[in-house]
Amino acid sequence: MSADASRNDVVVVGGGHNGLVAAAYLARAGLSVQVLERLDHVGGAAVSATAFPGVPTRLSRYSYLVSLMPEPLMADLGLDVTLRSRRTASYTPTLRDGHAAGLMVERIERDETRRSFAALTGSDAEYEAWREFYADVAELARVVAPTLLEPLPSERDLRERVDPGTWRDLVTRPLGEAIERRFADDTVRGLVATDALIGTFASLNDPSLVQNRCFLYHLIGNGTGEWRVPVGGMGAVTGALHRAAVEAGAEIVTGAGVGAVRAGDDVGDGAEVEWTDADGVVHVSTARFVLANVAPWVLRILRGQGEDAATKPAGAQLKLNMLLERLPRLRSGVDPQVAFAGTLHLGEDYSQLETAYREAAAGQVPTTMPGEVYCHSLTDPTILGDVPEGTHTLTYFGLHTPPALFEADPQGAKTLAVERAIASLDQHLLDPIESCVARDADGHPCLEAKIPQDVERDLAMPGGHIFHGDLDWPWAPGRALLDTPARQWGVQTDVGPVMLCGSGARRGGAVSGIGGHNAAQAVLASR
């Protein structure tokens, strides 16, 4: 092996979407930028892939919807990406006393939502509580969303602009308290609660409030909280970001496995990154700044601080990607092209969510698996490719499946989790999902499953945590010291030349580009 050295203004470790955003902004500002990605392609979790042999359909294999990416950021970088609204907001099939029905929530209300609430609960009370609660959420979203591309606001400043009751319900007290106080129906309570648990293993009454923070991020995107489908799949988003970075002059190096990051304490000290290319040749890139688009836990290892098992993040999701020959019929009689067009909720009554959490915390795969189903091809058929008419994608995202469940018997526990996830869907179908699943060129069912260990192996996300760790509040806590640009933008580490630019930044999480934007602004301000 041999070593050579290169000099840059900025080296970005990790070519996920945030790293590409940072590279595009900084290269446009005239800085020399090198992006190092260990895989043979960029995009991280936000990629499209042909998952099944002989089938051209490109699935959003890991990340799958976009809400938090600010429209001003997309405009700044000239991204040629279309985000399409889904026809339905959500549908929750129900079985009560043997009667199959469901709760329909329209994306644009035309009174069907009200009728659906009344049919399920027996009155308009829950619907009115629903409207009042989400009006409060919208108030907070309108205050917080515009600050995400600005230096960190203070908690006090934001709190003074929001109704005290809303701030209490969503920020200072466990979210479960507000849900239990404001709603009576178990299904309605669960429908509200699920946004607090995506990729987050917690009780709704957890005193840490990690569930509150997860809920907030899922409801504030662009001030509306709407989750949209990227036309062409998630790879269209990172493909556009890749083009923006390269056209601005950034150097993108794939097959670059970073082994070490070394830096002085102060901004002026600079840093160096040691990495190995696909041929096994060792390189050293020096820079004024290093932006880490890896999880903070991984960064500590790269900086020689060792692995600390006690602080390793733990994700909590089961991802199933499927290709169907046809959409299944539902027992409730609702049109499957309507029910599957939005988010279809399974096993997510409030009591079921809490029971599943307790079972998983005790080391058991939840008996009733809570999860959500999406059919992207109903909104964006372009991802299907040349397939028989009637073919559709189906994506399942399961909750309360932390990595600890799969440690003793990974394959056995994974098989059980998949069986229970499918059972939670099948109980609402006239056509068992297995009868609808297409076959690949080898005759195997077009179904793949990803547990946290798979996500960690594929994407180097510790513990399979899709947010790189528990989410932070998107503001500066009281008495926070904001004495450097890195602190002001929420991207600091313990040394000046190294900053976070990914989901581990204070305003990271989901496919947003916010972490990359804010790290770039901190670098520019530090000059």
Short mmCIF file of C-alpha atoms in Angstrom, two decimals:
data_model
loop_
_atom_site.label_atom_id
_atom_site.label_comp_id
_atom_site.label_asym_id
_atom_site.label_seq_id
_atom_site.Cartn_x
_atom_site.Cartn_y
_atom_site.Cartn_z
CA MET A 1 0.00 0.00 0.00
CA SER A 2 1.06 3.57 -0.58
CA ALA A 3 -0.17 6.90 0.65
CA ASP A 4 -0.64 10.26 -1.03
CA ALA A 5 -2.06 13.52 0.25
CA SER A 6 -4.50 16.03 -1.21
CA ARG A 7 -5.53 19.42 0.11
CA ASN A 8 -9.08 20.74 0.15
CA ASP A 9 -11.04 23.43 1.89
CA VAL A 10 -13.61 20.86 3.03
CA VAL A 11 -13.76 17.07 3.14
CA VAL A 12 -17.21 15.52 3.57
CA VAL A 13 -17.25 12.03 5.09
CA GLY A 14 -20.26 10.21 3.67
CA GLY A 15 -22.10 10.76 0.40
CA GLY A 16 -25.66 10.55 1.69
CA HIS A 17 -28.13 13.27 0.80
CA ASN A 18 -26.95 15.67 3.53
CA GLY A 19 -23.33 15.34 2.45
CA LEU A 20 -24.33 16.16 -1.12
CA VAL A 21 -26.30 19.21 0.03
CA ALA A 22 -23.31 20.52 1.99
CA ALA A 23 -20.97 19.87 -0.94
CA ALA A 24 -23.24 21.68 -3.39
CA TYR A 25 -23.58 24.77 -1.20
CA LEU A 26 -19.87 24.98 -0.40
CA ALA A 27 -18.66 24.32 -3.95
CA ARG A 28 -21.03 27.01 -5.20
CA ALA A 29 -19.41 29.37 -2.71
CA GLY A 30 -16.04 28.70 -4.37
CA LEU A 31 -14.56 26.25 -1.88
CA SER A 32 -12.74 23.09 -2.93
CA VAL A 33 -14.81 20.15 -1.66
CA GLN A 34 -14.11 16.43 -1.65
CA VAL A 35 -16.86 13.93 -0.76
CA LEU A 36 -15.77 10.45 0.37
CA GLU A 37 -18.36 7.66 0.14
CA ARG A 38 -17.52 4.06 1.12
CA LEU A 39 -20.17 2.48 -1.16
CA ASP A 40 -19.94 2.38 -4.94
CA HIS A 41 -22.74 4.93 -5.21
CA VAL A 42 -23.92 8.04 -3.38
CA GLY A 43 -27.30 8.58 -1.77
CA GLY A 44 -27.05 6.67 1.51
CA ALA A 45 -30.53 5.62 2.61
CA ALA A 46 -32.22 7.80 -0.02
CA VAL A 47 -31.75 5.56 -3.04
CA SER A 48 -33.83 3.70 -5.60
CA ALA A 49 -32.90 0.11 -6.36
CA THR A 50 -34.01 -2.89 -8.40
CA ALA A 51 -34.41 -5.27 -5.47
CA PHE A 52 -35.66 -8.38 -7.28
CA PRO A 53 -33.80 -10.30 -10.05
CA GLY A 54 -35.27 -9.77 -13.48
CA VAL A 55 -37.76 -7.15 -12.29
CA PRO A 56 -37.16 -3.55 -13.51
CA THR A 57 -39.16 -1.82 -10.75
CA ARG A 58 -37.03 0.64 -8.77
CA LEU A 59 -37.99 0.66 -5.11
CA SER A 60 -37.28 3.37 -2.55
CA ARG A 61 -35.51 0.68 -0.58
CA TYR A 62 -34.89 2.46 2.72
CA SER A 63 -36.17 6.04 2.90
CA TYR A 64 -39.41 6.43 0.99
CA LEU A 65 -41.24 9.76 1.49
CA VAL A 66 -40.24 13.43 1.66
CA SER A 67 -41.67 16.08 3.97
CA LEU A 68 -38.91 17.96 5.79
CA MET A 69 -36.80 19.05 2.81
CA PRO A 70 -37.43 22.82 2.71
CA GLU A 71 -38.68 24.22 -0.56
CA PRO A 72 -36.19 27.15 -0.36
CA LEU A 73 -33.33 24.62 -0.20
CA MET A 74 -34.62 22.82 -3.28
CA ALA A 75 -34.91 26.15 -5.08
CA ASP A 76 -31.41 27.25 -3.98
CA LEU A 77 -29.84 24.16 -5.51
CA GLY A 78 -32.09 24.11 -8.57
CA LEU A 79 -33.21 20.55 -7.92
CA ASP A 80 -35.24 19.08 -10.76
CA VAL A 81 -37.39 16.94 -8.46
CA THR A 82 -41.15 16.55 -8.43
CA LEU A 83 -42.81 15.75 -5.11
CA ARG A 84 -46.33 14.48 -5.68
CA SER A 85 -49.16 14.56 -3.13
CA ARG A 86 -50.87 11.29 -2.32
CA ARG A 87 -54.58 10.93 -3.02
CA THR A 88 -55.35 9.74 0.53
CA ALA A 89 -53.86 10.92 3.81
CA SER A 90 -54.49 7.67 5.69
CA TYR A 91 -56.78 4.71 6.06
CA THR A 92 -57.01 2.57 9.20
CA PRO A 93 -58.89 -0.73 8.74
CA THR A 94 -60.73 -1.89 11.85
CA LEU A 95 -62.34 -5.08 13.13
CA ARG A 96 -64.78 -4.45 15.97
CA ASP A 97 -67.12 -7.21 17.11
CA GLY A 98 -66.35 -9.05 13.89
CA HIS A 99 -67.40 -6.07 11.76
CA ALA A 100 -64.87 -4.87 9.19
CA ALA A 101 -64.78 -1.10 8.72
CA GLY A 102 -62.16 1.62 8.71
CA LEU A 103 -61.24 5.22 9.45
CA MET A 104 -60.64 7.28 6.32
CA VAL A 105 -58.71 10.55 6.47
CA GLU A 106 -58.76 12.52 3.22
CA ARG A 107 -55.78 14.62 2.18
CA ILE A 108 -58.19 17.35 1.09
CA GLU A 109 -61.31 17.08 3.20
CA ARG A 110 -64.64 16.77 1.41
CA ASP A 111 -66.67 15.63 4.43
CA GLU A 112 -65.82 11.94 4.05
CA THR A 113 -63.37 12.24 6.95
CA ARG A 114 -66.09 13.59 9.24
CA ARG A 115 -68.49 10.82 8.23
CA SER A 116 -65.81 8.20 8.77
CA PHE A 117 -65.03 9.46 12.29
CA ALA A 118 -68.74 9.49 13.15
CA ALA A 119 -69.30 5.97 11.81
CA LEU A 120 -66.40 4.61 13.84
CA THR A 121 -66.94 6.49 17.11
CA GLY A 122 -70.71 7.20 17.11
CA SER A 123 -70.54 11.00 17.14
CA ASP A 124 -68.68 14.05 15.83
CA ALA A 125 -66.82 14.58 19.14
CA GLU A 126 -63.62 12.76 18.12
CA TYR A 127 -63.56 14.49 14.74
CA GLU A 128 -63.83 17.90 16.37
CA ALA A 129 -61.11 16.97 18.86
CA TRP A 130 -59.01 15.82 15.90
CA ARG A 131 -59.42 19.12 14.08
CA GLU A 132 -58.64 21.13 17.19
CA PHE A 133 -55.53 19.09 18.00
CA TYR A 134 -54.06 19.39 14.51
CA ALA A 135 -54.85 23.09 14.40
CA ASP A 136 -52.61 23.37 17.47
CA VAL A 137 -49.94 21.26 15.77
CA ALA A 138 -50.14 23.47 12.68
CA GLU A 139 -49.63 26.57 14.84
CA LEU A 140 -46.38 25.15 16.20
CA ALA A 141 -45.30 23.99 12.73
CA ARG A 142 -45.80 27.45 11.24
CA VAL A 143 -43.55 28.92 13.95
CA VAL A 144 -40.79 26.29 13.82
CA ALA A 145 -40.52 25.40 10.11
CA PRO A 146 -39.17 28.77 8.88
CA THR A 147 -36.33 28.62 11.45
CA LEU A 148 -34.85 25.32 10.23
CA LEU A 149 -32.56 27.01 7.68
CA GLU A 150 -31.54 29.79 10.09
CA PRO A 151 -29.19 29.90 13.08
CA LEU A 152 -30.75 28.12 16.04
CA PRO A 153 -33.58 30.11 17.61
CA SER A 154 -33.85 30.10 21.38
CA GLU A 155 -36.39 27.91 23.09
CA ARG A 156 -37.74 30.96 24.88
CA ASP A 157 -38.29 32.90 21.65
CA LEU A 158 -40.31 30.09 20.09
CA ARG A 159 -42.24 29.32 23.27
CA GLU A 160 -43.42 32.93 23.50
CA ARG A 161 -44.92 32.66 19.99
CA VAL A 162 -46.97 29.53 20.71
CA ASP A 163 -50.09 29.02 22.83
CA PRO A 164 -48.95 27.83 26.30
CA GLY A 165 -51.32 24.86 26.21
CA THR A 166 -49.96 23.73 22.86
CA TRP A 167 -46.38 24.08 24.07
CA ARG A 168 -47.21 22.02 27.15
CA ASP A 169 -48.96 19.26 25.19
CA LEU A 170 -46.30 18.89 22.51
CA VAL A 171 -43.06 20.00 24.14
CA THR A 172 -42.94 19.90 27.92
CA ARG A 173 -45.14 16.94 28.90
CA PRO A 174 -45.16 13.36 27.52
CA LEU A 175 -47.27 13.28 24.37
CA GLY A 176 -49.35 10.39 25.70
CA GLU A 177 -50.88 12.67 28.32
CA ALA A 178 -52.33 15.00 25.69
CA ILE A 179 -53.53 12.12 23.51
CA GLU A 180 -55.26 10.41 26.43
CA ARG A 181 -56.84 13.67 27.60
CA ARG A 182 -57.97 14.95 24.22
CA PHE A 183 -59.20 11.73 22.56
CA ALA A 184 -61.40 8.89 23.80
CA ASP A 185 -61.37 6.34 20.98
CA ASP A 186 -58.52 3.80 20.99
CA THR A 187 -58.09 3.82 17.20
CA VAL A 188 -58.13 7.60 16.96
CA ARG A 189 -55.62 7.86 19.80
CA GLY A 190 -53.33 5.42 18.02
CA LEU A 191 -53.62 7.20 14.70
CA VAL A 192 -52.37 10.39 16.35
CA ALA A 193 -49.65 8.59 18.28
CA THR A 194 -47.92 6.74 15.45
CA ASP A 195 -46.02 9.77 14.17
CA ALA A 196 -44.22 9.81 17.53
CA LEU A 197 -42.85 6.30 17.06
CA ILE A 198 -41.44 6.10 13.53
CA GLY A 199 -37.94 4.66 14.03
CA THR A 200 -38.19 5.54 17.72
CA PHE A 201 -38.46 2.92 20.46
CA ALA A 202 -40.37 4.52 23.31
CA SER A 203 -43.58 4.53 25.28
CA LEU A 204 -45.91 7.41 24.54
CA ASN A 205 -45.49 8.41 28.18
CA ASP A 206 -41.70 8.21 28.22
CA PRO A 207 -40.34 10.98 30.48
CA SER A 208 -37.38 11.52 28.12
CA LEU A 209 -39.85 13.04 25.60
CA VAL A 210 -38.02 11.36 22.71
CA GLN A 211 -41.48 10.48 21.36
CA ASN A 212 -42.48 14.16 21.43
CA ARG A 213 -39.42 15.14 19.43
CA CYS A 214 -40.08 12.43 16.85
CA PHE A 215 -43.70 13.58 16.59
CA LEU A 216 -42.66 17.19 16.03
CA TYR A 217 -40.32 16.36 13.15
CA HIS A 218 -43.02 14.33 11.45
CA LEU A 219 -45.51 17.22 11.53
CA ILE A 220 -43.52 20.39 10.76
CA GLY A 221 -42.22 19.83 7.22
CA ASN A 222 -42.57 23.08 5.24
CA GLY A 223 -45.13 24.24 7.80
CA THR A 224 -47.69 21.65 6.68
CA GLY A 225 -46.27 18.27 7.64
CA GLU A 226 -47.41 16.70 4.37
CA TRP A 227 -45.40 13.65 3.28
CA ARG A 228 -45.06 13.42 -0.49
CA VAL A 229 -43.82 10.87 -3.02
CA PRO A 230 -40.73 11.79 -5.08
CA VAL A 231 -41.43 11.00 -8.72
CA GLY A 232 -38.84 8.49 -9.87
CA GLY A 233 -38.28 7.26 -6.32
CA MET A 234 -35.92 8.50 -3.61
CA GLY A 235 -33.03 8.07 -6.00
CA ALA A 236 -34.39 11.00 -7.99
CA VAL A 237 -33.75 13.26 -4.99
CA THR A 238 -30.16 12.19 -4.41
CA GLY A 239 -29.53 12.02 -8.15
CA ALA A 240 -30.46 15.68 -8.42
CA LEU A 241 -28.29 16.53 -5.42
CA HIS A 242 -25.37 14.63 -6.92
CA ARG A 243 -25.69 16.62 -10.14
CA ALA A 244 -25.89 19.89 -8.20
CA ALA A 245 -22.71 19.09 -6.27
CA VAL A 246 -20.72 17.93 -9.29
CA GLU A 247 -21.84 20.85 -11.46
CA ALA A 248 -20.74 23.22 -8.69
CA GLY A 249 -17.28 21.66 -8.77
CA ALA A 250 -17.29 19.19 -5.87
CA GLU A 251 -15.19 16.03 -6.23
CA ILE A 252 -17.18 12.88 -5.44
CA VAL A 253 -15.15 9.77 -4.63
CA THR A 254 -17.00 6.46 -4.23
CA GLY A 255 -15.47 3.25 -2.92
CA ALA A 256 -13.63 5.39 -0.36
CA GLY A 257 -13.59 3.73 3.06
CA VAL A 258 -12.69 6.29 5.69
CA GLY A 259 -10.59 4.83 8.49
CA ALA A 260 -9.61 7.85 10.57
CA VAL A 261 -10.38 11.53 11.14
CA ARG A 262 -7.73 13.56 12.93
CA ALA A 263 -8.14 17.20 13.94
CA GLY A 264 -6.79 19.91 16.19
CA ASP A 265 -8.96 21.58 18.79
CA ASP A 266 -9.43 24.98 17.14
CA VAL A 267 -10.92 25.94 13.77
CA GLY A 268 -7.57 27.17 12.50
CA ASP A 269 -5.85 23.86 13.20
CA GLY A 270 -7.39 22.03 10.26
CA ALA A 271 -7.98 18.30 9.95
CA GLU A 272 -7.06 15.25 7.91
CA VAL A 273 -8.98 12.19 6.76
CA GLU A 274 -7.35 8.85 6.05
CA TRP A 275 -9.20 6.66 3.58
CA THR A 276 -8.66 3.59 1.42
CA ASP A 277 -9.82 3.33 -2.17
CA ALA A 278 -11.33 0.32 -3.92
CA ASP A 279 -7.84 -0.93 -4.89
CA GLY A 280 -6.61 -0.89 -1.31
CA VAL A 281 -4.48 2.22 -1.70
CA VAL A 282 -4.37 4.47 1.37
CA HIS A 283 -4.88 8.20 0.90
CA VAL A 284 -4.81 11.20 3.21
CA SER A 285 -6.97 14.26 2.51
CA THR A 286 -6.25 17.39 4.50
CA ALA A 287 -8.71 20.23 4.88
CA ARG A 288 -9.63 23.27 6.88
CA PHE A 289 -12.90 21.57 7.78
CA VAL A 290 -14.25 18.03 7.88
CA LEU A 291 -18.00 17.56 7.71
CA ALA A 292 -19.21 14.25 9.13
CA ASN A 293 -22.22 12.83 7.33
CA VAL A 294 -21.98 9.73 9.52
CA ALA A 295 -23.62 9.12 12.88
CA PRO A 296 -21.91 10.84 15.83
CA TRP A 297 -21.26 7.39 17.33
CA VAL A 298 -19.39 6.37 14.17
CA LEU A 299 -17.48 9.66 14.14
CA ARG A 300 -16.15 8.96 17.62
CA ILE A 301 -14.73 5.66 16.35
CA LEU A 302 -13.12 7.36 13.35
CA ARG A 303 -11.54 9.87 15.72
CA GLY A 304 -9.97 7.08 17.74
CA GLN A 305 -12.24 7.45 20.75
CA GLY A 306 -13.35 3.82 20.66
CA GLU A 307 -16.70 2.04 20.63
CA ASP A 308 -18.96 2.58 23.61
CA ALA A 309 -21.71 -0.05 23.55
CA ALA A 310 -23.64 1.82 26.24
CA THR A 311 -24.13 4.86 24.00
CA LYS A 312 -24.71 3.06 20.70
CA PRO A 313 -28.01 4.12 19.14
CA ALA A 314 -30.74 1.55 18.69
CA GLY A 315 -33.23 1.83 15.87
CA ALA A 316 -36.66 0.21 15.92
CA GLN A 317 -38.10 -0.69 12.57
CA LEU A 318 -38.93 -3.58 10.28
CA LYS A 319 -38.97 -2.65 6.59
CA LEU A 320 -40.68 -4.91 4.05
CA ASN A 321 -40.48 -4.14 0.35
CA MET A 322 -42.89 -6.04 -1.89
CA LEU A 323 -43.99 -6.17 -5.50
CA LEU A 324 -47.58 -7.29 -6.09
CA GLU A 325 -49.28 -8.73 -9.16
CA ARG A 326 -52.42 -6.94 -8.01
CA LEU A 327 -53.66 -4.97 -5.03
CA PRO A 328 -55.61 -7.09 -2.51
CA ARG A 329 -59.25 -6.45 -1.71
CA LEU A 330 -60.11 -5.29 1.81
CA ARG A 331 -62.78 -6.82 4.03
CA SER A 332 -64.23 -3.36 4.67
CA GLY A 333 -65.07 -3.00 0.98
CA VAL A 334 -63.11 0.21 0.50
CA ASP A 335 -61.45 0.60 -2.89
CA PRO A 336 -57.85 -0.65 -2.49
CA GLN A 337 -56.64 2.11 -4.83
CA VAL A 338 -57.94 4.56 -2.24
CA ALA A 339 -56.96 2.68 0.92
CA PHE A 340 -53.37 1.97 -0.16
CA ALA A 341 -52.79 5.38 -1.77
CA GLY A 342 -51.97 7.00 1.56
CA THR A 343 -50.70 5.54 4.83
CA LEU A 344 -52.54 2.37 5.81
CA HIS A 345 -52.27 1.79 9.58
CA LEU A 346 -52.12 -1.72 11.03
CA GLY A 347 -52.19 -2.77 14.69
CA GLU A 348 -51.76 0.84 15.74
CA ASP A 349 -54.58 1.37 18.19
CA TYR A 350 -53.20 3.24 21.19
CA SER A 351 -53.47 0.20 23.46
CA GLN A 352 -51.81 -1.99 20.82
CA LEU A 353 -48.88 0.42 20.50
CA GLU A 354 -48.29 0.43 24.24
CA THR A 355 -48.63 -3.37 24.49
CA ALA A 356 -46.19 -3.85 21.61
CA TYR A 357 -43.71 -1.53 23.33
CA ARG A 358 -43.92 -3.46 26.60
CA GLU A 359 -43.50 -6.80 24.83
CA ALA A 360 -40.49 -5.58 22.85
CA ALA A 361 -38.93 -4.01 25.94
CA ALA A 362 -39.21 -7.44 27.57
CA GLY A 363 -37.37 -9.01 24.63
CA GLN A 364 -40.35 -10.42 22.73
CA VAL A 365 -41.36 -9.80 19.13
CA PRO A 366 -44.72 -7.98 19.50
CA THR A 367 -47.67 -10.34 19.31
CA THR A 368 -49.64 -7.79 17.30
CA MET A 369 -47.13 -6.01 15.11
CA PRO A 370 -47.83 -2.29 14.67
CA GLY A 371 -46.91 -0.92 11.28
CA GLU A 372 -47.80 1.19 8.26
CA VAL A 373 -48.19 0.36 4.59
CA TYR A 374 -47.63 2.53 1.52
CA CYS A 375 -48.18 1.93 -2.19
CA HIS A 376 -45.93 4.43 -3.98
CA SER A 377 -46.82 3.21 -7.46
CA LEU A 378 -50.40 4.46 -7.06
CA THR A 379 -48.94 7.97 -6.87
CA ASP A 380 -45.92 7.45 -9.11
CA PRO A 381 -46.30 4.61 -11.64
CA THR A 382 -43.02 5.63 -13.34
CA ILE A 383 -41.06 3.53 -10.83
CA LEU A 384 -42.64 0.29 -12.09
CA GLY A 385 -40.91 -0.01 -15.43
CA ASP A 386 -42.02 -2.57 -18.00
CA VAL A 387 -44.18 -4.87 -15.86
CA PRO A 388 -47.59 -6.48 -16.38
CA GLU A 389 -50.64 -4.27 -15.94
CA GLY A 390 -51.93 -4.22 -12.37
CA THR A 391 -48.47 -4.57 -10.80
CA HIS A 392 -47.85 -2.39 -7.74
CA THR A 393 -45.22 -1.81 -5.07
CA LEU A 394 -46.06 -2.21 -1.41
CA THR A 395 -43.89 -0.98 1.45
CA TYR A 396 -44.38 -1.91 5.11
CA PHE A 397 -42.69 -0.04 7.97
CA GLY A 398 -43.03 -1.81 11.32
CA LEU A 399 -42.64 -0.22 14.75
CA HIS A 400 -41.22 -1.43 18.08
CA THR A 401 -38.65 -3.82 16.65
CA PRO A 402 -35.34 -2.79 18.30
CA PRO A 403 -32.12 -4.65 17.43
CA ALA A 404 -32.10 -6.44 20.79
CA LEU A 405 -35.01 -8.61 19.58
CA PHE A 406 -32.83 -10.12 16.85
CA GLU A 407 -29.50 -10.59 18.63
CA ALA A 408 -29.92 -14.13 20.00
CA ASP A 409 -31.57 -15.66 16.91
CA PRO A 410 -31.41 -13.14 14.03
CA GLN A 411 -33.01 -15.28 11.35
CA GLY A 412 -35.62 -16.89 13.60
CA ALA A 413 -36.72 -13.60 15.11
CA LYS A 414 -36.73 -11.92 11.70
CA THR A 415 -38.92 -14.68 10.26
CA LEU A 416 -41.33 -14.36 13.18
CA ALA A 417 -41.48 -10.56 12.87
CA VAL A 418 -42.23 -10.81 9.13
CA GLU A 419 -44.94 -13.41 9.78
CA ARG A 420 -46.61 -11.20 12.36
CA ALA A 421 -46.35 -8.14 10.15
CA ILE A 422 -48.06 -9.99 7.31
CA ALA A 423 -50.68 -11.36 9.72
CA SER A 424 -51.52 -7.82 10.83
CA LEU A 425 -52.27 -6.99 7.19
CA ASP A 426 -53.96 -10.24 6.21
CA GLN A 427 -56.63 -9.95 8.92
CA HIS A 428 -58.07 -7.00 7.00
CA LEU A 429 -57.85 -8.55 3.51
CA LEU A 430 -60.09 -10.78 1.44
CA ASP A 431 -57.01 -11.77 -0.56
CA PRO A 432 -54.06 -12.90 1.59
CA ILE A 433 -51.08 -10.80 0.61
CA GLU A 434 -49.07 -13.93 -0.26
CA SER A 435 -51.56 -14.64 -3.06
CA CYS A 436 -50.83 -11.21 -4.56
CA VAL A 437 -47.02 -11.15 -4.33
CA ALA A 438 -45.25 -11.30 -7.69
CA ARG A 439 -42.36 -13.67 -8.43
CA ASP A 440 -38.89 -12.68 -9.60
CA ALA A 441 -36.95 -14.22 -12.50
CA ASP A 442 -35.85 -17.08 -10.25
CA GLY A 443 -39.39 -17.84 -9.13
CA HIS A 444 -38.95 -16.41 -5.64
CA PRO A 445 -41.52 -14.11 -3.99
CA CYS A 446 -40.76 -10.41 -4.51
CA LEU A 447 -40.46 -9.63 -0.82
CA GLU A 448 -37.41 -8.42 1.09
CA ALA A 449 -37.17 -7.68 4.80
CA LYS A 450 -34.79 -5.32 6.60
CA ILE A 451 -34.31 -5.39 10.38
CA PRO A 452 -32.07 -2.89 12.24
CA GLN A 453 -29.05 -5.17 11.84
CA ASP A 454 -29.55 -5.17 8.06
CA VAL A 455 -29.74 -1.39 8.00
CA GLU A 456 -26.54 -1.14 10.04
CA ARG A 457 -24.75 -3.58 7.73
CA ASP A 458 -25.96 -1.92 4.53
CA LEU A 459 -25.71 1.73 5.51
CA ALA A 460 -23.35 1.89 8.54
CA MET A 461 -26.12 3.39 10.65
CA PRO A 462 -25.31 2.19 14.18
CA GLY A 463 -28.04 0.05 15.64
CA GLY A 464 -29.96 0.53 12.40
CA HIS A 465 -31.12 3.91 13.75
CA ILE A 466 -32.60 5.81 10.81
CA PHE A 467 -31.98 9.18 12.51
CA HIS A 468 -28.37 8.33 13.54
CA GLY A 469 -29.58 8.62 17.15
CA ASP A 470 -32.46 10.14 19.08
CA LEU A 471 -33.73 13.41 17.61
CA ASP A 472 -33.06 16.75 19.33
CA TRP A 473 -35.41 19.71 19.68
CA PRO A 474 -34.86 22.03 16.69
CA TRP A 475 -33.94 24.99 18.88
CA ALA A 476 -31.27 26.01 21.36
CA PRO A 477 -32.11 24.98 24.93
CA GLY A 478 -32.06 27.57 27.68
CA ARG A 479 -28.61 28.96 28.51
CA ALA A 480 -27.02 27.16 25.56
CA LEU A 481 -23.59 28.55 24.72
CA LEU A 482 -23.72 29.74 21.11
CA ASP A 483 -20.23 31.23 20.88
CA THR A 484 -19.16 29.72 17.52
CA PRO A 485 -20.81 29.39 14.11
CA ALA A 486 -20.91 25.62 14.58
CA ARG A 487 -22.86 25.98 17.82
CA GLN A 488 -25.08 28.67 16.35
CA TRP A 489 -26.08 26.29 13.55
CA GLY A 490 -26.30 23.19 15.78
CA VAL A 491 -23.56 21.22 13.98
CA GLN A 492 -20.69 21.32 16.49
CA THR A 493 -18.48 18.49 17.74
CA ASP A 494 -15.88 18.72 20.51
CA VAL A 495 -13.25 20.07 18.08
CA GLY A 496 -13.57 23.14 15.88
CA PRO A 497 -12.48 21.80 12.46
CA VAL A 498 -14.95 18.89 12.53
CA MET A 499 -18.70 19.47 12.22
CA LEU A 500 -21.75 17.27 11.84
CA CYS A 501 -23.63 17.60 8.58
CA GLY A 502 -25.98 14.62 8.72
CA SER A 503 -28.92 13.32 10.72
CA GLY A 504 -26.87 13.57 13.91
CA ALA A 505 -26.87 17.37 13.75
CA ARG A 506 -29.34 19.10 16.06
CA ARG A 507 -31.82 19.59 13.22
CA GLY A 508 -31.07 16.34 11.42
CA GLY A 509 -33.33 13.38 10.79
CA ALA A 510 -35.33 12.23 7.76
CA VAL A 511 -34.58 13.22 4.15
CA SER A 512 -34.35 16.96 4.59
CA GLY A 513 -30.92 18.27 3.65
CA ILE A 514 -31.18 20.60 6.65
CA GLY A 515 -28.11 19.16 8.36
CA GLY A 516 -26.05 19.60 5.20
CA HIS A 517 -27.30 23.14 4.62
CA ASN A 518 -26.61 24.21 8.18
CA ALA A 519 -23.13 22.71 8.29
CA ALA A 520 -22.29 24.54 5.07
CA GLN A 521 -23.49 27.82 6.56
CA ALA A 522 -21.38 27.22 9.67
CA VAL A 523 -18.29 26.62 7.52
CA LEU A 524 -18.90 29.79 5.52
CA ALA A 525 -19.44 31.80 8.71
CA SER A 526 -16.25 30.33 10.22
CA ARG A 527 -14.13 31.69 7.37
#
